[in-house]
Structure formats: C-alpha cells, structure tokens
Coordinates of C-alpha atoms and ligand atoms in Angstrom, one line a residue:
M1 CA 0.0 0.0 0.0
R2 CA 1.2 3.5 -0.8
I3 CA -0.2 6.8 0.4
G4 CA 0.5 10.4 -0.5
I5 CA 0.8 13.6 1.4
L6 CA 0.9 17.2 0.2
T7 CA 1.1 20.6 1.9
A8 CA -0.9 23.4 0.1
G9 CA -1.5 27.1 0.5
G10 CA 0.6 29.4 2.6
D11 CA 3.4 27.8 4.6
C12 CA 3.2 27.8 8.4
P13 CA 5.3 26.4 11.3
G14 CA 4.4 22.8 12.1
L15 CA 4.0 21.5 8.5
N16 CA 7.2 19.4 8.8
A17 CA 6.1 18.0 12.2
A18 CA 2.9 16.8 10.5
I19 CA 4.8 15.2 7.6
R20 CA 7.2 13.5 10.0
A21 CA 4.3 12.1 12.1
V22 CA 2.7 10.6 9.0
V23 CA 5.9 9.1 7.7
R24 CA 6.9 7.6 11.1
S25 CA 3.5 5.9 11.7
A26 CA 3.3 4.6 8.1
D27 CA 6.9 3.3 8.3
D28 CA 6.0 1.3 11.4
D29 CA 3.4 -0.5 9.3
G30 CA 5.7 -0.9 6.2
I31 CA 3.6 1.5 4.2
D32 CA 5.2 3.9 1.6
V33 CA 4.5 7.6 1.8
L34 CA 4.9 9.6 -1.4
G35 CA 5.5 13.3 -0.8
I36 CA 3.7 15.4 -3.5
R37 CA 5.7 18.5 -4.2
N38 CA 4.4 22.1 -4.2
G39 CA 0.8 21.3 -3.1
W40 CA -1.9 20.4 -5.6
L41 CA 0.5 21.5 -8.4
G42 CA 2.7 18.5 -7.7
L43 CA -0.3 16.1 -8.3
Y44 CA -1.1 18.0 -11.5
D45 CA 2.6 17.9 -12.7
N46 CA 3.3 14.5 -11.2
E47 CA 6.2 15.8 -9.0
T48 CA 6.8 13.5 -6.1
E49 CA 9.5 12.0 -3.8
L50 CA 9.5 9.0 -1.6
L51 CA 9.5 10.0 2.0
T52 CA 11.7 7.6 3.9
R53 CA 12.3 7.6 7.6
D54 CA 15.7 9.1 7.0
R55 CA 14.3 11.9 4.9
V56 CA 12.3 13.2 7.9
V57 CA 15.1 13.1 10.5
G58 CA 15.7 16.5 12.0
I59 CA 12.7 18.3 10.4
L60 CA 10.5 18.5 13.5
P61 CA 11.8 22.0 14.6
R62 CA 12.1 23.4 11.1
G63 CA 9.6 26.0 9.8
G64 CA 8.2 25.9 6.2
T65 CA 7.7 22.6 4.5
I66 CA 10.2 20.2 3.0
L67 CA 7.7 19.4 0.3
G68 CA 7.2 22.9 -0.9
T69 CA 3.8 24.5 -1.4
S70 CA 1.8 26.7 -3.8
R71 CA -1.5 28.4 -3.9
F72 CA -2.5 26.4 -7.0
N73 CA -6.0 24.9 -6.4
P74 CA -7.3 22.2 -8.8
S75 CA -10.0 23.7 -11.0
K76 CA -13.2 21.9 -11.8
D77 CA -12.5 21.7 -15.5
E78 CA -12.3 18.3 -17.2
Q79 CA -8.7 18.7 -18.3
C80 CA -7.4 19.4 -14.8
L81 CA -9.5 16.6 -13.2
G82 CA -8.4 14.2 -15.9
R83 CA -4.8 14.9 -15.2
L84 CA -5.2 14.5 -11.5
K85 CA -6.9 11.2 -11.9
E86 CA -4.4 10.0 -14.4
N87 CA -1.4 10.8 -12.1
W88 CA -3.2 9.4 -9.1
E89 CA -3.5 6.1 -10.9
T90 CA 0.1 6.2 -12.2
L91 CA 1.3 6.8 -8.7
K92 CA -0.9 4.0 -7.4
L93 CA -2.1 6.0 -4.4
A94 CA -4.4 4.3 -2.0
G95 CA -5.2 7.6 -0.3
L96 CA -3.9 11.2 0.1
I97 CA -3.4 13.4 3.1
V98 CA -4.0 17.1 2.3
V99 CA -2.5 19.5 4.8
G100 CA -4.0 22.9 4.0
G101 CA -6.0 25.9 5.0
E102 CA -9.6 26.8 4.1
G103 CA -8.9 27.0 0.3
S104 CA -7.0 23.8 -0.1
L105 CA -9.3 21.9 2.2
S106 CA -12.3 23.1 0.1
A107 CA -10.6 21.7 -2.9
A108 CA -10.1 18.4 -1.0
R109 CA -13.8 18.3 -0.1
D110 CA -14.9 18.9 -3.7
L111 CA -12.5 16.2 -5.0
W112 CA -13.8 13.7 -2.5
R113 CA -17.5 14.6 -2.6
D114 CA -17.8 15.1 -6.4
H115 CA -15.1 12.8 -7.8
Q116 CA -14.4 10.2 -5.1
F117 CA -10.7 10.9 -4.5
Q118 CA -9.8 9.2 -1.3
L119 CA -8.7 12.1 0.8
V120 CA -8.1 13.0 4.5
G121 CA -7.5 16.7 5.6
I122 CA -5.3 18.2 8.2
P123 CA -6.0 21.9 9.0
K124 CA -3.0 24.3 9.2
T125 CA -2.8 28.0 9.1
I126 CA -1.5 30.9 11.2
D127 CA -4.9 32.5 10.8
N128 CA -6.8 29.9 12.9
D129 CA -9.9 30.5 10.7
V130 CA -10.8 26.9 9.8
C131 CA -14.2 25.7 11.2
G132 CA -14.6 22.4 13.0
T133 CA -11.4 22.6 15.0
D134 CA -10.6 24.7 18.1
Y135 CA -7.1 25.4 16.8
T136 CA -5.0 25.0 13.6
F137 CA -1.3 24.6 14.0
G138 CA 0.9 27.6 13.0
F139 CA -1.4 29.9 15.0
D140 CA 0.3 29.6 18.3
T141 CA 3.7 30.3 16.8
A142 CA 2.4 33.4 15.0
V143 CA 0.8 34.7 18.2
S144 CA 4.2 34.2 20.0
I145 CA 6.0 36.1 17.3
V146 CA 3.4 39.0 17.5
T147 CA 3.7 39.0 21.3
D148 CA 7.5 39.2 21.2
A149 CA 7.3 42.0 18.6
I150 CA 4.9 44.0 20.8
D151 CA 7.1 43.5 23.8
R152 CA 10.0 44.9 21.8
L153 CA 8.0 47.8 20.4
H154 CA 7.1 48.9 23.9
S155 CA 10.8 50.0 24.4
T156 CA 10.6 52.6 21.6
A157 CA 7.0 53.5 22.3
E158 CA 7.8 54.3 25.9
S159 CA 11.2 56.0 25.3
H160 CA 9.9 58.3 22.5
H161 CA 6.3 58.8 23.8
R162 CA 4.9 57.4 20.6
V163 CA 2.0 55.6 19.3
M164 CA 3.1 52.3 17.7
V165 CA 0.7 50.8 15.2
V166 CA 1.4 47.1 14.6
E167 CA -0.2 45.5 11.5
V168 CA -0.6 41.7 11.7
M169 CA -1.9 39.0 9.4
G170 CA -5.0 36.8 9.8
R171 CA -6.8 37.3 6.5
H172 CA -10.5 37.9 7.1
T173 CA -10.4 37.1 10.9
G174 CA -9.0 38.7 13.9
W175 CA -7.6 35.7 15.8
I176 CA -3.9 36.7 15.5
A177 CA -4.6 40.4 16.3
A178 CA -6.8 39.6 19.4
H179 CA -4.6 36.9 20.9
G180 CA -1.3 38.8 20.1
G181 CA -2.9 42.0 21.4
I182 CA -4.0 40.4 24.7
A183 CA -0.7 38.6 25.2
G184 CA 1.3 41.7 24.3
G185 CA -0.8 44.1 26.4
A186 CA -2.0 46.3 23.4
D187 CA -4.0 49.4 24.2
V188 CA -6.3 49.1 21.1
V189 CA -7.0 46.0 19.0
L190 CA -8.8 46.4 15.6
V191 CA -10.2 43.3 14.0
P192 CA -12.2 42.5 10.8
E193 CA -15.2 41.3 12.9
H194 CA -15.7 44.8 14.4
P195 CA -15.4 47.7 12.0
F196 CA -13.7 50.5 13.9
R197 CA -14.3 54.2 14.4
L198 CA -11.2 56.4 14.0
S199 CA -12.7 58.9 16.4
R200 CA -13.0 56.3 19.2
V201 CA -9.4 55.1 18.6
C202 CA -8.1 58.7 18.8
D203 CA -10.2 59.4 21.9
L204 CA -8.7 56.4 23.6
L205 CA -5.2 57.4 22.7
S206 CA -5.6 61.0 23.8
Q207 CA -7.2 59.9 27.0
R208 CA -4.2 57.8 27.8
V209 CA -1.9 60.9 27.4
K210 CA -4.1 62.9 29.7
Q211 CA -3.9 60.1 32.3
G212 CA -0.1 60.3 32.1
R213 CA 0.5 57.3 29.7
A214 CA 2.3 59.0 26.9
F215 CA 2.7 56.0 24.7
S216 CA 0.3 53.4 23.2
I217 CA 0.3 50.2 21.2
V218 CA -2.4 49.7 18.5
V219 CA -2.7 46.3 16.9
V220 CA -4.5 46.3 13.6
A221 CA -5.5 43.1 11.7
E222 CA -4.7 43.3 7.9
D223 CA -8.4 43.1 7.0
A224 CA -9.8 45.5 9.7
H225 CA -12.1 48.0 8.1
P226 CA -13.2 51.5 9.2
H227 CA -16.9 51.7 10.2
P228 CA -19.0 52.8 7.2
D229 CA -20.0 55.9 9.3
E230 CA -16.4 57.0 9.5
V231 CA -14.6 56.0 6.4
F232 CA -11.2 57.8 6.1
L233 CA -9.7 55.9 3.2
T234 CA -10.0 57.1 -0.4
E235 CA -11.4 54.6 -2.9
E236 CA -7.9 54.2 -4.3
Q237 CA -6.4 53.5 -0.9
A238 CA -9.1 50.9 0.0
N239 CA -8.6 49.1 -3.3
A240 CA -4.9 48.9 -2.7
I241 CA -5.3 47.7 0.9
Y242 CA -8.1 45.1 0.6
R243 CA -7.0 43.1 -2.5
H244 CA -8.3 39.6 -2.8
N245 CA -5.7 37.4 -0.9
R246 CA -3.1 40.2 -0.9
L247 CA -4.2 42.3 2.1
G248 CA -1.9 44.9 3.7
G249 CA -1.5 48.5 4.2
I250 CA -4.2 49.5 6.7
G251 CA -1.5 50.1 9.4
E252 CA 0.2 52.8 7.3
A253 CA -3.1 54.6 6.5
L254 CA -4.3 54.3 10.1
A255 CA -1.0 55.6 11.6
A256 CA -1.2 58.7 9.3
E257 CA -4.7 59.5 10.4
I258 CA -3.9 59.0 14.1
E259 CA -1.0 61.4 13.9
R260 CA -3.1 63.9 12.0
C261 CA -6.1 63.7 14.4
T262 CA -4.2 63.5 17.8
G263 CA -0.9 65.2 17.0
L264 CA 0.8 62.2 18.7
Q265 CA 4.0 61.0 17.0
T266 CA 3.0 57.7 15.4
R267 CA 5.0 54.9 13.7
V268 CA 3.9 51.7 12.0
T269 CA 5.4 48.2 11.9
K270 CA 4.0 45.7 9.5
L271 CA 5.0 42.3 10.8
G272 CA 4.3 40.5 7.5
Y273 CA 5.8 37.1 6.7
V274 CA 7.9 37.1 9.8
Q275 CA 4.7 35.8 11.5
R276 CA 4.8 32.6 9.3
G277 CA 8.5 31.9 9.7
G278 CA 10.9 30.0 12.0
S279 CA 10.6 27.2 14.4
P280 CA 7.2 26.1 15.6
T281 CA 6.3 26.5 19.3
A282 CA 6.0 23.3 21.4
F283 CA 2.2 23.6 21.2
D284 CA 2.3 23.7 17.4
R285 CA 4.8 20.8 17.2
I286 CA 2.6 18.7 19.4
L287 CA -0.7 19.6 17.6
A288 CA 0.8 19.0 14.2
T289 CA 2.2 15.7 15.4
R290 CA -1.1 14.6 16.9
F291 CA -2.9 15.6 13.7
G292 CA -0.4 13.7 11.5
I293 CA -0.9 10.5 13.5
K294 CA -4.7 10.8 13.5
A295 CA -4.7 11.5 9.8
Y296 CA -2.7 8.3 9.2
E297 CA -5.2 6.3 11.4
M298 CA -8.1 7.7 9.3
V299 CA -6.4 6.7 6.1
K300 CA -5.9 3.2 7.5
A301 CA -9.5 3.0 8.5
G302 CA -10.7 4.3 5.1
E303 CA -12.3 7.3 6.8
W304 CA -12.3 9.4 3.6
G305 CA -13.6 12.9 3.4
G306 CA -12.7 13.6 7.0
M307 CA -10.4 16.2 8.7
T308 CA -8.5 15.9 11.9
A309 CA -9.6 18.4 14.5
L310 CA -8.9 19.5 18.1
R311 CA -12.0 19.7 20.2
G312 CA -11.1 20.7 23.8
T313 CA -8.1 18.5 24.5
R314 CA -9.1 15.6 22.2
I315 CA -8.1 14.9 18.7
V316 CA -11.1 13.8 16.6
S317 CA -12.2 13.6 13.0
V318 CA -14.9 15.8 11.5
P319 CA -16.3 15.7 8.0
L320 CA -14.6 18.1 5.6
T321 CA -18.0 19.4 4.6
E322 CA -18.4 20.7 8.2
A323 CA -15.0 22.4 8.2
V324 CA -15.0 24.3 4.9
G325 CA -17.5 26.7 3.2
S326 CA -17.3 29.4 5.9
L327 CA -14.6 30.9 8.1
K328 CA -14.3 30.6 11.8
R329 CA -14.7 34.1 13.0
L330 CA -13.0 35.5 16.1
D331 CA -14.7 34.3 19.3
E332 CA -16.7 37.2 20.8
E333 CA -15.5 36.3 24.3
V334 CA -11.9 36.7 23.3
Y335 CA -12.6 40.1 21.7
R336 CA -14.4 41.3 24.9
V337 CA -11.3 40.3 26.9
A338 CA -9.1 42.4 24.5
E339 CA -11.6 45.3 24.8
V340 CA -11.3 45.4 28.6
F341 CA -7.8 46.8 28.1
F342 CA -8.5 49.4 25.5
G343 CA -7.3 52.9 26.5
Ligands
F6P1 O1 -3.3 32.5 5.3 C1 -2.1 32.8 5.8 C2 -1.6 34.2 5.3 O2 -0.4 34.4 5.9 C3 -2.6 35.3 5.7 O3 -2.5 35.7 7.0 C4 -2.2 36.3 4.7 O4 -3.2 37.2 4.4 C5 -1.9 35.5 3.5 O5 -1.5 34.2 3.9 C6 -0.7 36.0 2.6 O6 -0.7 35.1 1.5 P1 0.5 35.0 0.5 O7 1.6 34.1 1.0 O8 -0.1 34.4 -0.7 O9 1.1 36.4 0.2

C-alpha cells in the first residue's frame, strides 16, 4: 500500500512536524509515503518524492515545508481533473493526506465529494480560521511572534512617547490580532469582525496621554475596516489595501490618520511574513504531530472525506463538509477580553 501527502496554501510552522508524524507511523506499518511536491500543483505535474524515515530526520523543529507548497488549487475543468486522476493512478495512491487551510481543504472536499478521490485533511494556518477545530497549527507560533514583537516595540514607544501601530496577518479574521494583542498588552486591537471608528481610537489614545500614559500600542489586523459611518480611506487606498488574498497597508493609513487627528507621533510596523516563519512552538509541534498520527489512522481506517480536529483537549475527526465553506470568526468572548484593556 502506498499513500501520499501534500502541503498546500501558505506555509506555516508545524508542517514538517505533521509530515514527520505521518511518515513515522506509516513506516512502522511498512507502508510507503509519497510526498507530493508544491501542493496540488505536484499532483497535477506528477512531481513526487518517496519520504523515507531518513528523509524526515531532524525536520521537527524546522519552519516551512520540506515538500514545498503553492496556492494552486485544482480547478473543476475536465482537463485538470483528468490529469489529477491519471497521475493518481500512475502513482498507485491508496489515499492522500492534504495539509491545508480553508482554500486547499475546500478543494479536497470537492475532489472527495464530487469525484471520489480518497482524501483526508489536516487543518493548518497561522490565521486559525478553519471551522470544526478549536485550533489550527501555526497559529500559536504566529501569536508568540506577535507577542514578542509587541514587547520589543514597547521600548521605543515608551522612550519616545509614541503611538506604535502594529499590523498583523490573519486574513479575514482577527484571531492573531486579538490573541497577540491580549498577550502583548495592546491598548487598542482592531479586527475585521468589528469595524472601527477612528474617532474612538483617537479618543482612547488622547485619553491615555491625559492620564499620564504618553505611549500606546495599537494592533490592527490586515483586514480590519473603518466603520462605514467614519470612512477615512480614499477609494484608491481601499482598493490597494483590501485586495483579494493580498491584504496589507491598513496600518500605514491608520497611523497617518492617528497622527493627523491626535498630534501624537505615530509609527507603524508591519510584521508580514515574519509571522509565518521560523521554528514552531512546542504547542504547534505537538498539535501537528497529533494531527499527523490521527490522519494516518483515518487513512488506514478508510475514513475518507474527514479532517483531523482539536476539540477541547481531544483529537477527533470531522467531515470536511463541516469544516469548509465558511470561516471561523474570532470568538466574541476573546474580543471582549481584549476590549477590557482598550485605553
Ligand atoms: O493564510 C495565511 C496568510 O499568511 C494570511 O494571514 C495572509 O493574508 C496570506 O496568507 C498571505 O498570502 P501570500 O503568502 O499568498 O502572500
């Protein structure tokens, strides 16, 4: 028996831990694991490598993915599907483990539901926006990086009596912003789930100065939007900031407005891809490893069309249909906690 594994979509810390877990459990059963290179593109182009036990030695603490990844998603046209089926047969795959975020797992659901590809999903993403699981791996590492950055930014903020705007990733959800903001002690956290009023942000910051706190940290998620009642972005600015899948720039625009409205010296730091890089935290290594082992068990049991998930402290399987189709928005309770510390 021979199974495949691919990592698709944006890279994140923990991917190698998941690959290693699958290879190690399969090796114990004498089953071959084929690594498909560069996500779905590798299945389309038939680019693979045999993942031996030796190949996964030492990869547990490494960021990124030894298999490579891409944002290529198989389209529904006959030509693409035909090629995927043809390569699947040539490779003699009994099943495939797809490690991906919402987009790649949606493709997995379609290929299973509509074309009977024997697939099992593992959710990964720094954004933590996949439904059906309490956490995705990659998220904890990203939050640690944001927390560390905010800690460091406090030095300059305090010494120069400045407002520091920190723009973080997260796509259409505010998980990274809220968790990073709470852990780093941010004074304002702006998330996509709650359109913000610039006047309120400026009031909070000015209030802090009056109370003797001459510096502030504002965390803004890349897809946070101004409230429609108080739009301060030109159409051109908005189009440049909120591009489909290429978000970024709200921090810069917000910092300029804060400085203009409050007179406080304001600087911006866009953390960008730093949030996705480097060694995974212990939490992410463990979660990715548990997901890898569970996914392999699901393959062995022929539990196709399922995804590994964390529910409370247990690793379970949920149908892919339950996990994709909508995004897991920021928990309101978490937002309320962040809000207690505004101002
Ligand atoms: O989904 C992970 C993520 O890092 C998002 O937070 C971000 O919006 C996006 O990927 C960036 O994608 P890309 O790597 O294609 O620029």
